[in-house]
Coordinates of C-alpha atoms in Angstrom, one line a residue:
Chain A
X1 CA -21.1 -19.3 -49.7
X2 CA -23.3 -17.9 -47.0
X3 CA -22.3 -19.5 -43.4
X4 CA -25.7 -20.9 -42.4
X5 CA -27.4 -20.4 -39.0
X6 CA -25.7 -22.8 -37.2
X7 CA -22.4 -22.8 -38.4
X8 CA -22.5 -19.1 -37.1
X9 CA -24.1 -20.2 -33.8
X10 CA -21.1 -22.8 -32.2
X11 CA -18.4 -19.8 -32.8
X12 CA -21.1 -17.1 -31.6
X13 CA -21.5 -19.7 -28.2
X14 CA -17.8 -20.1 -28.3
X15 CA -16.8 -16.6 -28.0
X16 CA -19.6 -15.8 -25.5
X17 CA -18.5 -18.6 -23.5
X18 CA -14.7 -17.3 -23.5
X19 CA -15.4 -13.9 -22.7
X20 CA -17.9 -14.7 -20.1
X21 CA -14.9 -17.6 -18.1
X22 CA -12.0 -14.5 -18.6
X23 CA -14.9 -12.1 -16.4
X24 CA -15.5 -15.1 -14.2
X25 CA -11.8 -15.0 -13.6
X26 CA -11.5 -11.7 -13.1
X27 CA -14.6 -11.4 -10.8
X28 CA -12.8 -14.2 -9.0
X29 CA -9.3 -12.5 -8.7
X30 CA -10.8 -9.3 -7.0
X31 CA -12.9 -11.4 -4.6
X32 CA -16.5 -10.8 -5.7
X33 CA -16.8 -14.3 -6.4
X34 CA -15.9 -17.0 -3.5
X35 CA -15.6 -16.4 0.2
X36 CA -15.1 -12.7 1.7
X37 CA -11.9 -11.5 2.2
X38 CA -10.2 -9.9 4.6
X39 CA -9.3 -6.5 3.2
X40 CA -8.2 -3.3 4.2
X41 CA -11.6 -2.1 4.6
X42 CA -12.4 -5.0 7.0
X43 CA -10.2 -3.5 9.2
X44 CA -11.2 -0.2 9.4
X45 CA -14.8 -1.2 9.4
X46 CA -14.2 -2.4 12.4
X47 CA -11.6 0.0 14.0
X48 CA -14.7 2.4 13.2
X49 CA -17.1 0.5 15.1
X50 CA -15.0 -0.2 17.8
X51 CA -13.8 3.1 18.4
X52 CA -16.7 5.4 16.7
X53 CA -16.1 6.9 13.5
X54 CA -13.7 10.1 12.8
X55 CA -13.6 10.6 9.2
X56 CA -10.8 13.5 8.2
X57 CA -8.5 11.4 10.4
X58 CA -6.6 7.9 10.7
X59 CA -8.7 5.7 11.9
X60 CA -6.4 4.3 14.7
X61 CA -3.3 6.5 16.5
X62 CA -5.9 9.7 15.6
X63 CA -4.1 12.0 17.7
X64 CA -0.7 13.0 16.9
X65 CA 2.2 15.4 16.9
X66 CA 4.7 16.1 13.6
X67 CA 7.8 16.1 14.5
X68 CA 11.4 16.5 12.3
X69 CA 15.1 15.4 13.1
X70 CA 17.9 13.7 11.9
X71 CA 18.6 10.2 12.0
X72 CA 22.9 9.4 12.7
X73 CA 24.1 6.2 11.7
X74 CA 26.7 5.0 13.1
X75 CA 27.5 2.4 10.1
X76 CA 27.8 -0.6 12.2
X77 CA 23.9 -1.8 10.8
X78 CA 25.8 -2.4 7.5
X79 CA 27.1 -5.8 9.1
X80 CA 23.3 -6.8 9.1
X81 CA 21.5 -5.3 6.4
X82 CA 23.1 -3.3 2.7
X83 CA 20.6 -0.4 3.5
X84 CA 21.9 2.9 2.5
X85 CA 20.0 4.3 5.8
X86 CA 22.5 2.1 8.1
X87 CA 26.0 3.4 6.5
X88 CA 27.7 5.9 8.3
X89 CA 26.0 9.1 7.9
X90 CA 23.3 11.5 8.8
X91 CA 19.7 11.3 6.6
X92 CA 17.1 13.4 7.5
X93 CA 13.9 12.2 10.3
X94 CA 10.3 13.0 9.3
X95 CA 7.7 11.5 12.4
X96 CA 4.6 11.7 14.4
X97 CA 4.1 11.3 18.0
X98 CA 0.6 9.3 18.5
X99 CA -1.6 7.7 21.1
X100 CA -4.0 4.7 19.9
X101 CA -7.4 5.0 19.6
X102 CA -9.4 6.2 16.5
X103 CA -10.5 9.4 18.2
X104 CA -8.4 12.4 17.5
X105 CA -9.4 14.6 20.7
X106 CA -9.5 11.5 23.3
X107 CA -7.5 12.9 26.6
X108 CA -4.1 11.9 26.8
X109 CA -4.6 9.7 30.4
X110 CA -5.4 6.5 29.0
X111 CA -3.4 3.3 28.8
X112 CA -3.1 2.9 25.4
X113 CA -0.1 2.5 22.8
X114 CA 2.2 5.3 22.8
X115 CA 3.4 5.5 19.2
X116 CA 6.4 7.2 17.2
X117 CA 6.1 6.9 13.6
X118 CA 9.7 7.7 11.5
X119 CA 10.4 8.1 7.6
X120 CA 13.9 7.9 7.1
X121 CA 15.0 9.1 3.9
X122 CA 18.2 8.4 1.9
X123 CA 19.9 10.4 -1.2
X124 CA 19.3 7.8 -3.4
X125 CA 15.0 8.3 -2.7
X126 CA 14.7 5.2 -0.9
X127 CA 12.7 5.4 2.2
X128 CA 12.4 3.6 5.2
X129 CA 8.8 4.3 7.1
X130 CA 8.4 2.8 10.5
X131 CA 5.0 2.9 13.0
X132 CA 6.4 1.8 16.6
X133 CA 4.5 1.6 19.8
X134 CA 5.8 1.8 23.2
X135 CA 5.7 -2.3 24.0
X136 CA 7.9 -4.8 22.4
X137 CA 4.8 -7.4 21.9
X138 CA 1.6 -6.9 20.5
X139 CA -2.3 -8.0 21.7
X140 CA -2.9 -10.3 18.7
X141 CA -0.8 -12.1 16.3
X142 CA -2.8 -12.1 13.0
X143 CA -5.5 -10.2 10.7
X144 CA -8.4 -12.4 11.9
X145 CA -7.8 -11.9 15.6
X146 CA -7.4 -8.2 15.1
X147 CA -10.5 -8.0 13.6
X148 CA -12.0 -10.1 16.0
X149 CA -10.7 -8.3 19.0
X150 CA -11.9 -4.7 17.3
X151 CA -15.2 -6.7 17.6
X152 CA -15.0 -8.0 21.1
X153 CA -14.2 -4.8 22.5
X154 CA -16.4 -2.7 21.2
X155 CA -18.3 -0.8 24.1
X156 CA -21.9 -1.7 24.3
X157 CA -24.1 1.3 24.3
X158 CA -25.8 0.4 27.5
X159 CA -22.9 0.0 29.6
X160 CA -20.1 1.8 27.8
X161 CA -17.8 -1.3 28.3
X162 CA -17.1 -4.7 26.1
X163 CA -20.6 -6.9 26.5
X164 CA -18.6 -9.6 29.0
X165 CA -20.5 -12.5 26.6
X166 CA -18.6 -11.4 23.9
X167 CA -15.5 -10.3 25.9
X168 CA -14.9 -13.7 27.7
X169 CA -15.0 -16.2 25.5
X170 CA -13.3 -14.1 22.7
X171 CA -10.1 -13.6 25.7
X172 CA -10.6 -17.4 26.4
X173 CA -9.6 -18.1 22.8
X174 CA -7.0 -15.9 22.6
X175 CA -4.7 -16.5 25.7
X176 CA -2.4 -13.9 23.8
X177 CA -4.5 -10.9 24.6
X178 CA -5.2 -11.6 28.5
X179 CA -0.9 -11.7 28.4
X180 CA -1.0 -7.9 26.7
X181 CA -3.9 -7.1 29.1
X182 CA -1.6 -8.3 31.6
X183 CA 1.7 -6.4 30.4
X184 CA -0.4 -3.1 30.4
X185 CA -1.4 -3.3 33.9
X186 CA 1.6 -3.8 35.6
X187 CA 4.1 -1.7 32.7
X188 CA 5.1 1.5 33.3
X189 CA 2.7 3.8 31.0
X190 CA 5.9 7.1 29.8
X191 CA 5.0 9.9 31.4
X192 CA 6.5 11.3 28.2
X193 CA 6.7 10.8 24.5
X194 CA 10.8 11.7 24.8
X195 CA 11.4 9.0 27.9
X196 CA 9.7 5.6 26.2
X197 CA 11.3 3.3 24.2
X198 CA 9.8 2.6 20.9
X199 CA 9.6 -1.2 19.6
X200 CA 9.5 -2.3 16.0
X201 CA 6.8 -4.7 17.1
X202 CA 7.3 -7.6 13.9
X203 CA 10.5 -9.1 13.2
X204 CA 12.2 -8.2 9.5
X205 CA 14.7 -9.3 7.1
X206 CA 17.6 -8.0 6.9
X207 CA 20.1 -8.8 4.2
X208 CA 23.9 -8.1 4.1
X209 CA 25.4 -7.2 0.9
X210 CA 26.8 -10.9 0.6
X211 CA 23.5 -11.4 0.8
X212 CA 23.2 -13.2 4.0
X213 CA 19.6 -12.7 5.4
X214 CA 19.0 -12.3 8.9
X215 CA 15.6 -11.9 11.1
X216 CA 15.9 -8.7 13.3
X217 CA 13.6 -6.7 15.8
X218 CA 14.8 -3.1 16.5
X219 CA 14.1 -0.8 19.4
X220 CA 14.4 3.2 20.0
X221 CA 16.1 3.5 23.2
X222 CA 15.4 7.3 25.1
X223 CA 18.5 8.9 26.3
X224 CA 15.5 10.5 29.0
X225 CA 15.3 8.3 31.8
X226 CA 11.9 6.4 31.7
X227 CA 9.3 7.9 34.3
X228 CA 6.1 6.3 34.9
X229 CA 2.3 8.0 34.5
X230 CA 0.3 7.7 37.5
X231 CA -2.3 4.6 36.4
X232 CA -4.7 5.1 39.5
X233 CA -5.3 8.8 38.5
X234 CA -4.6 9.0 34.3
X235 CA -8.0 11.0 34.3
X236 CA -7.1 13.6 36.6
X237 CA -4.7 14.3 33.6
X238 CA -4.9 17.3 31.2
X239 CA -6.4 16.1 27.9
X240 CA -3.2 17.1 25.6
X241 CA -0.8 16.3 28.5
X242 CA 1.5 14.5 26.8
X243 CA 1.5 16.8 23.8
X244 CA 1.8 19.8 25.9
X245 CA 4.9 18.2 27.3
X246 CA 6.1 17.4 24.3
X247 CA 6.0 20.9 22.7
X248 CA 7.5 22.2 25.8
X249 CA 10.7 20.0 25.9
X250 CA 11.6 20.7 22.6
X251 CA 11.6 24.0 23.6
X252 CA 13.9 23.6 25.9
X253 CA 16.3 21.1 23.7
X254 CA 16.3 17.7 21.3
X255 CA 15.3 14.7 22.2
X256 CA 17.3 11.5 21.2
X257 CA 16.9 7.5 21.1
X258 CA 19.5 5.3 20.1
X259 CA 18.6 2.5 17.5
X260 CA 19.6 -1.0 18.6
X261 CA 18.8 -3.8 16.1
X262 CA 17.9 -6.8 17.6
X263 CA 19.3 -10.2 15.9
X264 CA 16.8 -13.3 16.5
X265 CA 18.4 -16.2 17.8
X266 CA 17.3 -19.8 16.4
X267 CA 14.1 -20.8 18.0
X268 CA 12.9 -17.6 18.7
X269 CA 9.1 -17.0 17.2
X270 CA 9.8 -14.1 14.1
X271 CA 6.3 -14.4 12.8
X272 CA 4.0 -13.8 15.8
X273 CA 4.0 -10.3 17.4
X274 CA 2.7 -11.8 20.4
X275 CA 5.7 -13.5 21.6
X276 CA 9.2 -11.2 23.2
X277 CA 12.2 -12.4 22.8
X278 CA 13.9 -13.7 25.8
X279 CA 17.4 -13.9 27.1
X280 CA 20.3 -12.5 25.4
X281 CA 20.7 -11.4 22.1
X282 CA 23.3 -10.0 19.2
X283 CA 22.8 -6.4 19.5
X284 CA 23.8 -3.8 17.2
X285 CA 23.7 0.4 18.1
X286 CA 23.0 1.5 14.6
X287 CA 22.6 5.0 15.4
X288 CA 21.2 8.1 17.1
X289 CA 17.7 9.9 16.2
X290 CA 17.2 13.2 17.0
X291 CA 14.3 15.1 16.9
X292 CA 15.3 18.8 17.0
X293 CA 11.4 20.5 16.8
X294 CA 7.8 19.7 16.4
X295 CA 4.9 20.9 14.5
X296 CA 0.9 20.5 15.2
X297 CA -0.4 18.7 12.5
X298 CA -1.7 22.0 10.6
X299 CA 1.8 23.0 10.0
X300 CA 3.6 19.7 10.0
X301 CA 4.6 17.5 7.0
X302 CA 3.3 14.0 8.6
X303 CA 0.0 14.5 8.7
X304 CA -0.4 13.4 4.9
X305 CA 1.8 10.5 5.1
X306 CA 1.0 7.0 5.4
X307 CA 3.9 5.1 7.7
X308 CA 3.7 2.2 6.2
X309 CA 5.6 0.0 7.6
X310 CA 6.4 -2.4 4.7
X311 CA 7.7 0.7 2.9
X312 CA 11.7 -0.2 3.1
X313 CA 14.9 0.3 1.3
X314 CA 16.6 -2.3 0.0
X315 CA 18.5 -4.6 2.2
X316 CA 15.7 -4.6 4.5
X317 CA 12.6 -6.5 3.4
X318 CA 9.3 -8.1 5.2
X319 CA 9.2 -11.5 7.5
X320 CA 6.7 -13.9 7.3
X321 CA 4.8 -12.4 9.8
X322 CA 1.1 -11.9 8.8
X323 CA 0.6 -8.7 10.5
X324 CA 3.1 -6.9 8.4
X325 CA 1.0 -7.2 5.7
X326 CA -2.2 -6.6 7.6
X327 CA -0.7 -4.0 8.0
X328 CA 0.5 -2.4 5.4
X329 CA -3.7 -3.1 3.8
X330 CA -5.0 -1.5 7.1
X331 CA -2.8 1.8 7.0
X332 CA -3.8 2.1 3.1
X333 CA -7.3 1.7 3.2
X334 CA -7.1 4.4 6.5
X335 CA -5.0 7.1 4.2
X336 CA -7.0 6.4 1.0
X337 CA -10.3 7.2 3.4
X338 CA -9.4 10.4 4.7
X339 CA -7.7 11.5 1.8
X340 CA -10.8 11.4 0.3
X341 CA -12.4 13.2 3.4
X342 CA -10.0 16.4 3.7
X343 CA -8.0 16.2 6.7
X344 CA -9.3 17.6 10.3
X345 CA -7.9 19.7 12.8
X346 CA -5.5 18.4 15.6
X347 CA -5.7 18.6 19.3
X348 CA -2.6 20.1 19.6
X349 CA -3.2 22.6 16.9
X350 CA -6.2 23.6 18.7
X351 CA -4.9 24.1 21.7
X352 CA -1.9 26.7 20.0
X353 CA -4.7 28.2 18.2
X354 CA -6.5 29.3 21.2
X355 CA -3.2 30.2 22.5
X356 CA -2.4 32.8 20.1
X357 CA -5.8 33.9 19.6
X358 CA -5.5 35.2 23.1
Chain B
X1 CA -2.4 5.4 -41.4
X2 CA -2.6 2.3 -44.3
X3 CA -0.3 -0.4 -44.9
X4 CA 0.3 -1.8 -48.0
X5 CA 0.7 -6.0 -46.2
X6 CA -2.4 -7.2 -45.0
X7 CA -0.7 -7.8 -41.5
X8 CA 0.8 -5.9 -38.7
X9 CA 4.6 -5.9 -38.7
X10 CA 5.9 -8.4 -37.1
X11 CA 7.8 -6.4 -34.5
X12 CA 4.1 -4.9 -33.4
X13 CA 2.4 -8.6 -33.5
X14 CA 5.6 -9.5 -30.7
X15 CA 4.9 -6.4 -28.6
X16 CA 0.9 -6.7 -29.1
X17 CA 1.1 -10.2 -27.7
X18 CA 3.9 -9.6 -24.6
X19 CA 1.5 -6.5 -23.7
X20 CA -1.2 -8.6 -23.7
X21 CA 0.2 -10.9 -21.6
X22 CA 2.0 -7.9 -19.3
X23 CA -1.6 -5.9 -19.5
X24 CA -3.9 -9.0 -18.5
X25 CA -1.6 -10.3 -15.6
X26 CA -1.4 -6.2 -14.4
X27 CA -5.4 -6.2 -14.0
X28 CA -5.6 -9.3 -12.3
X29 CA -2.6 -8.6 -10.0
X30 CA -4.1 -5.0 -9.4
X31 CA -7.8 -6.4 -8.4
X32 CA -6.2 -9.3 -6.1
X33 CA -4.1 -7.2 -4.4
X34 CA -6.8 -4.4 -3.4
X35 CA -8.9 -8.0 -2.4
X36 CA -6.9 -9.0 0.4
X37 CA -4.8 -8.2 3.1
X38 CA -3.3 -11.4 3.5
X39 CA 0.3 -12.0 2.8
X40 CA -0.5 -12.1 -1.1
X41 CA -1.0 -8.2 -0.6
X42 CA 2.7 -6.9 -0.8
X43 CA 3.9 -9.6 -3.0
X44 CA 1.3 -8.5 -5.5
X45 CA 2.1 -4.6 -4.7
X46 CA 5.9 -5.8 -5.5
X47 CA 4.8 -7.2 -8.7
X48 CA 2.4 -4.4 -9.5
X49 CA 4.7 -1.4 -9.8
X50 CA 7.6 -2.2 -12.0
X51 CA 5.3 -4.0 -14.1
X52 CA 3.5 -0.6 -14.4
X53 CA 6.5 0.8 -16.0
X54 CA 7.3 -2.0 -18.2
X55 CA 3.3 -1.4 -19.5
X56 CA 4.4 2.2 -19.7
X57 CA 7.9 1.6 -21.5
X58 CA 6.6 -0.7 -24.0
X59 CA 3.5 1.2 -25.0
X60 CA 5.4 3.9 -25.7
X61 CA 7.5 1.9 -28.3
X62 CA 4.4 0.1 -29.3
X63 CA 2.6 3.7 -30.4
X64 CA 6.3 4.6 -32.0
X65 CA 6.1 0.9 -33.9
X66 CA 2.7 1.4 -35.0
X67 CA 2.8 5.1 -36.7
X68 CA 5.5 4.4 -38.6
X69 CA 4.3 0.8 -39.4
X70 CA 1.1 1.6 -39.8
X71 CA -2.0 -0.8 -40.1
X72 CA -3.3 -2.9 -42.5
X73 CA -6.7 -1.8 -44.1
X74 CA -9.9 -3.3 -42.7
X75 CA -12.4 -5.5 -44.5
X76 CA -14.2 -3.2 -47.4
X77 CA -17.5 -5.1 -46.5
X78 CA -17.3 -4.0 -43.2
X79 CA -19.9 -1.8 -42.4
X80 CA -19.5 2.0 -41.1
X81 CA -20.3 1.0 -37.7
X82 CA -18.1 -1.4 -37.3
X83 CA -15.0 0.7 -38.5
X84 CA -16.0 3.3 -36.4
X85 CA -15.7 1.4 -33.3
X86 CA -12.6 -0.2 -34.5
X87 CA -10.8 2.6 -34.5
X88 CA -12.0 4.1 -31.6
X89 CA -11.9 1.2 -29.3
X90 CA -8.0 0.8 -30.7
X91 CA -6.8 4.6 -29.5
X92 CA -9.0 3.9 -26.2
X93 CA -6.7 0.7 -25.8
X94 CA -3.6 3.0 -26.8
X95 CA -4.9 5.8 -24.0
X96 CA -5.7 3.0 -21.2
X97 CA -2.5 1.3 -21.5
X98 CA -0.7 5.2 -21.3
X99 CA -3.1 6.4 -18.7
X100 CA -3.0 3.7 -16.4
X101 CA 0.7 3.7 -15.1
X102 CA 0.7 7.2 -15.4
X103 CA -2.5 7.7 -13.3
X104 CA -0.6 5.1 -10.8
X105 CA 3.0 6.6 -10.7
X106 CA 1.2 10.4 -10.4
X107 CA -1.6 9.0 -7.6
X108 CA 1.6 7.8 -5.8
X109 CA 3.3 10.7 -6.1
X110 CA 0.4 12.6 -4.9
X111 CA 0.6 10.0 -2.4
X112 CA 3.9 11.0 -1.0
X113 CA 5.3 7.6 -1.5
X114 CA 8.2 6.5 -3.3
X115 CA 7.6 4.7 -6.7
X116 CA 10.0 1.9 -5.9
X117 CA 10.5 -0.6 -9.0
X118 CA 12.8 -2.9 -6.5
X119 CA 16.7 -3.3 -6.8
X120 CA 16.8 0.7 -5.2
X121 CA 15.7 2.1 -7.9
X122 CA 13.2 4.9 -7.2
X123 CA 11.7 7.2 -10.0
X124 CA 11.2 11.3 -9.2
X125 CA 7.8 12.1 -8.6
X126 CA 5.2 13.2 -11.2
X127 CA 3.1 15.4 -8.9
X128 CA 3.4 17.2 -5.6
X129 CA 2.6 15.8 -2.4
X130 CA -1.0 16.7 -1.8
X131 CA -4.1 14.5 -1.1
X132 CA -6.4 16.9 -2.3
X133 CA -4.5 15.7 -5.8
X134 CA -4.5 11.7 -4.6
X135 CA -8.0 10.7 -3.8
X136 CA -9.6 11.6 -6.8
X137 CA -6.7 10.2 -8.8
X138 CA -6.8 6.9 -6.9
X139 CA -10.1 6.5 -7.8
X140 CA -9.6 6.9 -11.2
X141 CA -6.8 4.2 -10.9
X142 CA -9.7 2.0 -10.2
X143 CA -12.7 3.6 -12.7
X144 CA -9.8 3.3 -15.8
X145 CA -9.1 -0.3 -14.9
X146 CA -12.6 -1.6 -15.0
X147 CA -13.2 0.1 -18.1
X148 CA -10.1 -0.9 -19.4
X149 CA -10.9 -4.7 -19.0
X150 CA -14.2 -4.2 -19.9
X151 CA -12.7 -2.8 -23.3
X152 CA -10.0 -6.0 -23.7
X153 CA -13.3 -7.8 -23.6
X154 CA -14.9 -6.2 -26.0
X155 CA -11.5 -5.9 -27.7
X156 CA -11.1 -9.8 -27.7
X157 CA -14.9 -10.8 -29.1
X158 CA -14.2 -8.4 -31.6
X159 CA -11.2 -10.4 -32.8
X160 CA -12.6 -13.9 -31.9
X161 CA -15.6 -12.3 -34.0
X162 CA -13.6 -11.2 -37.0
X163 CA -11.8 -14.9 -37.2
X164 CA -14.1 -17.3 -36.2
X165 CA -17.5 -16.1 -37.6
X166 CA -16.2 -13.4 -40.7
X167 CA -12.7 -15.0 -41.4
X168 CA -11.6 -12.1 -42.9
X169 CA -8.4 -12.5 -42.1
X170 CA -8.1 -9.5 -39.6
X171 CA -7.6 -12.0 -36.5
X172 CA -4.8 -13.6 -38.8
X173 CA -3.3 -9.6 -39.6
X174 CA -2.2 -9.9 -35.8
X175 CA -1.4 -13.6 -35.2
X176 CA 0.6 -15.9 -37.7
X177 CA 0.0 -13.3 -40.4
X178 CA -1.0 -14.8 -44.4
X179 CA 2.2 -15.2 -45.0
X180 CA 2.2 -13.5 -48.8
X181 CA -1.7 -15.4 -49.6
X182 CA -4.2 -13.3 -49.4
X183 CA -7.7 -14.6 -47.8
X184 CA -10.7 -14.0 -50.1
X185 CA -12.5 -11.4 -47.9
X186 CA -9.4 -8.9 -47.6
X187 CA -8.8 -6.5 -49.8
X188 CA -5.1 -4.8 -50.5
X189 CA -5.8 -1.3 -49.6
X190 CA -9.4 0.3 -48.9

């Protein structure tokens, strides 16, 4: 018997209407439905405006320095974490020297974030990527107020500074950023990228192999004393100072840091960057990095990596701090942009390029 | 190739179903994650990759399951058309659920970054390191998924289609199965 005209029309309506929900869903999941979301390209939207745009380049810590190096541990870190990266041994250092800032060819006499970025890597193929700056807390403890402050900040073209009726009530709100402002103005800015100490700015987990978890903070601590940058005169400063200096030391001999990992004690704040920990503290020397020669980014092998920080081995794993995550989005979206550009030169390699050409 | 039963074999209705579930669940983990950069962002990355390779695992069993298996016969009265784009849309379901983990374990090679499945396991890259190699594949990670769900879609009406409005039994081929009976509009071999 022929189905008639409307017993075909329910099942037609019926399929339609299943197909069209399971889009619906879909379009939902990936966020074109609803309220925006913050995404990685949120982020570096605004990094962009803030800063101006440099495509062929990350789109914060532009300017950098490749370096190589071997990592030592001394195998006490097992007693915190089952990472094949903290037993006894010796796994080879990939890293990049940076300053922040989203423009590749800004002078070096500016008091920014001075940054060492590591990828660890063990026989087995795991990895362990870090991105460190030189000051154990951070201006902002979440996506929203990153964003946010990128906005606030942003120069006005008028006046080349933050329009003040942004700027105030935006610091007013965020008591946590007039503390960093703070810190910066009175901390000693390294008069070298071999003399600072490096700060893993979130907290982590780390997890024994009884499987014990435990929240840590680690630091890079310079066997070169610490020497201060003159603040009242950074622009009299040679635009690749720090870089220059850099290339030169090396010359001369490695640079090392000693890893201590940092064990939170209960009470203190793991999921806001914002906040130091105070007082005294478990602390474990894990082992010695040394960095034994560095490369312009032309010739270097860190230019094309992301450090990721969320990229670890096993035994160490993410905290419930937001910006991790943040984080990890925001460094993604950056790679998968200039990827997509072709890379640009460096500062650095410019500067040796001239060099030889002479 | 034909099959004498006017169903799938068994085996291939199990894996057709978990890859379903596995394939559907992959799409909608992949588009959140890219959505966001909340805290949902590395627990979906987690998820994402071993689940990849569990997509790529089974279909590779699944293709071995169905040529020696082999299909039943469609509906005679179905027109040319329609046969056409049965077939077709089936080996572009095959080459989706292939291409797609492979296109994400190569773009992450490509990617310098290690293809962690969790536990410390680590698979070899695929690819070299080179970005000139990554941004066109990561962009095809994207292109294949949309077109991929777009085809379950299709893929899906099809099937509702062939059991609710035709009832011929092709719906049933890959669910309970007719159990022996045969349903009046199927036909044992074309």
């Amino acid at each position: 018997m022929p189905p008639t005209r409307r017993a075909f029309a329910a099942p037609a309506a019926l399929i339609g209407a299943i197909v069209l929900l399971l889009a619906a869903a879909f379009a939902w999941a990936a966020g074109w439905l609803g309220p925006k979301r913050i995404d990685g390209g949120t982020i570096v939207t605004a990094l962009d405006a803030n800063g101006g745009r440099h495509p062929h380049y990350r789109r914060a810590h532009a300017k950098g320095l490749c370096f190589t190096g071997a990592f030592d541990a001394t195998g006490n870190g097992a007693a915190l974490s089952e990472a094949v990266l903290l037993r006894r041994g010796r796994y080879p250092v990939l890293g990049r020297f940076s300053l922040g800032g989203g423009n590749p060819l800004a002078g070096d006499g500016r008091p920014v974030f001075h940054a060492i970025a590591l990828r660890l890597t063990a026989p087995d193929g795991e990895e362990w990527r870090m991105a460190m700056d030189h000051t154990p807390i951070f201006p902002v403890a979440d996506v929203p107020s990153f964003v946010a402050l990128q906005r606030a900040t942003t120069p006005d073209p008028r006046t080349g500074k933050p329009d003040p009726a942004i700027l105030a009530p935006f610091i007013a709100a965020h008591p946590e950023v007039k503390a960093f402002q703070d810190y910066m103005a009175h901390a000693v800015l390294p008069n070298s990228f071999a003399n600072a100490t490096y700060y893993s700015i979130n907290a982590f987990r780390f997890t024994d192999s009884a499987g014990a978890a435990r929240l840590v903070r680690w630091r890079f601590v310079p066997e070169a004393p610490l020497a201060g940058l003159d603040l009242a005169h950074l622009d009299a400063l040679p635009r690749d100072y720090l870089f220059r200096e850099m290339v030169a030391r090396t010359a001369r001999g490695p640079s090392r840091w000693r890893l201590e990992l940092v064990v939170a004690n209960p009470g203190d704040v793991t999921d806001k960057a914002t906040v130091a920990w105070q007082g005294p503290h478990r602390t474990i020397d894990a082992g010695t990095l040394t960095l034994s020669a560095v490369q312009p980014e032309e010739t270097g092998a860190c230019r094309d990596i992301n450090f990721d920080p969320t990229i670890l081995p096993r035994g160490i794993g993410l905290s419930d701090d937001p910006l991790l995550a943040a984080r990890s989005k925001a460094y993604s979206s950056s790679f998968n942009r200039r990827a997509a550009e072709g890379p640009g030169p460096s500062a650095i390699g410019q500067d040796l390029a001239k060099e030889t050409a002479r | 190739m034909s099959r004498p039963s006017p169903d799938f074999h068994p085996a291939l209705r199990l894996v057709h179903w978990l890859m379903a579930l596995l394939v559907l669940t992959m799409l909608f983990v992949g588009v959140a994650m890219v959505s966001t950069a909340g805290p949902a962002y590395p627990r979906l990355l987690a998820l994402h990759r071993p689940l990849g390779i569990a997509i790529l695992a089974l279909v590779v069993l699944r293709l071995a399951l169905r040529l020696a298996t082999g299909a039943p016969a469609l509906p005679a009265d179905l027109p040319a058309p329609q046969r056409f784009a049965a077939k077709a849309s089936h080996w572009l379901l095959y080459a989706s659920m292939a291409a797609m983990p492979l296109i994400g374990w190569a773009m992450l090679s490509a990617g310098g970054y290690p293809v962690r499945l969790g536990l410390g396991l680590v698979l070899p890259p695929i690819l070299p390191h080179d970005l000139r190699l990554y941004a066109p594949l990561r962009a095809l990670h994207t292109i294949v998924a949309l077109l991929f769900f777009a085809l379950i879609l299709v893929h899906l009406a099809a099937a509702l289609m062939h059991g609710l409005i035709r009832r011929d039994g092709v719906l049933r081929s890959m669910t309970i199965g007719h159990g022996g009976r045969r349903e009046p509009g199927v036909r044992e071999r074309r």
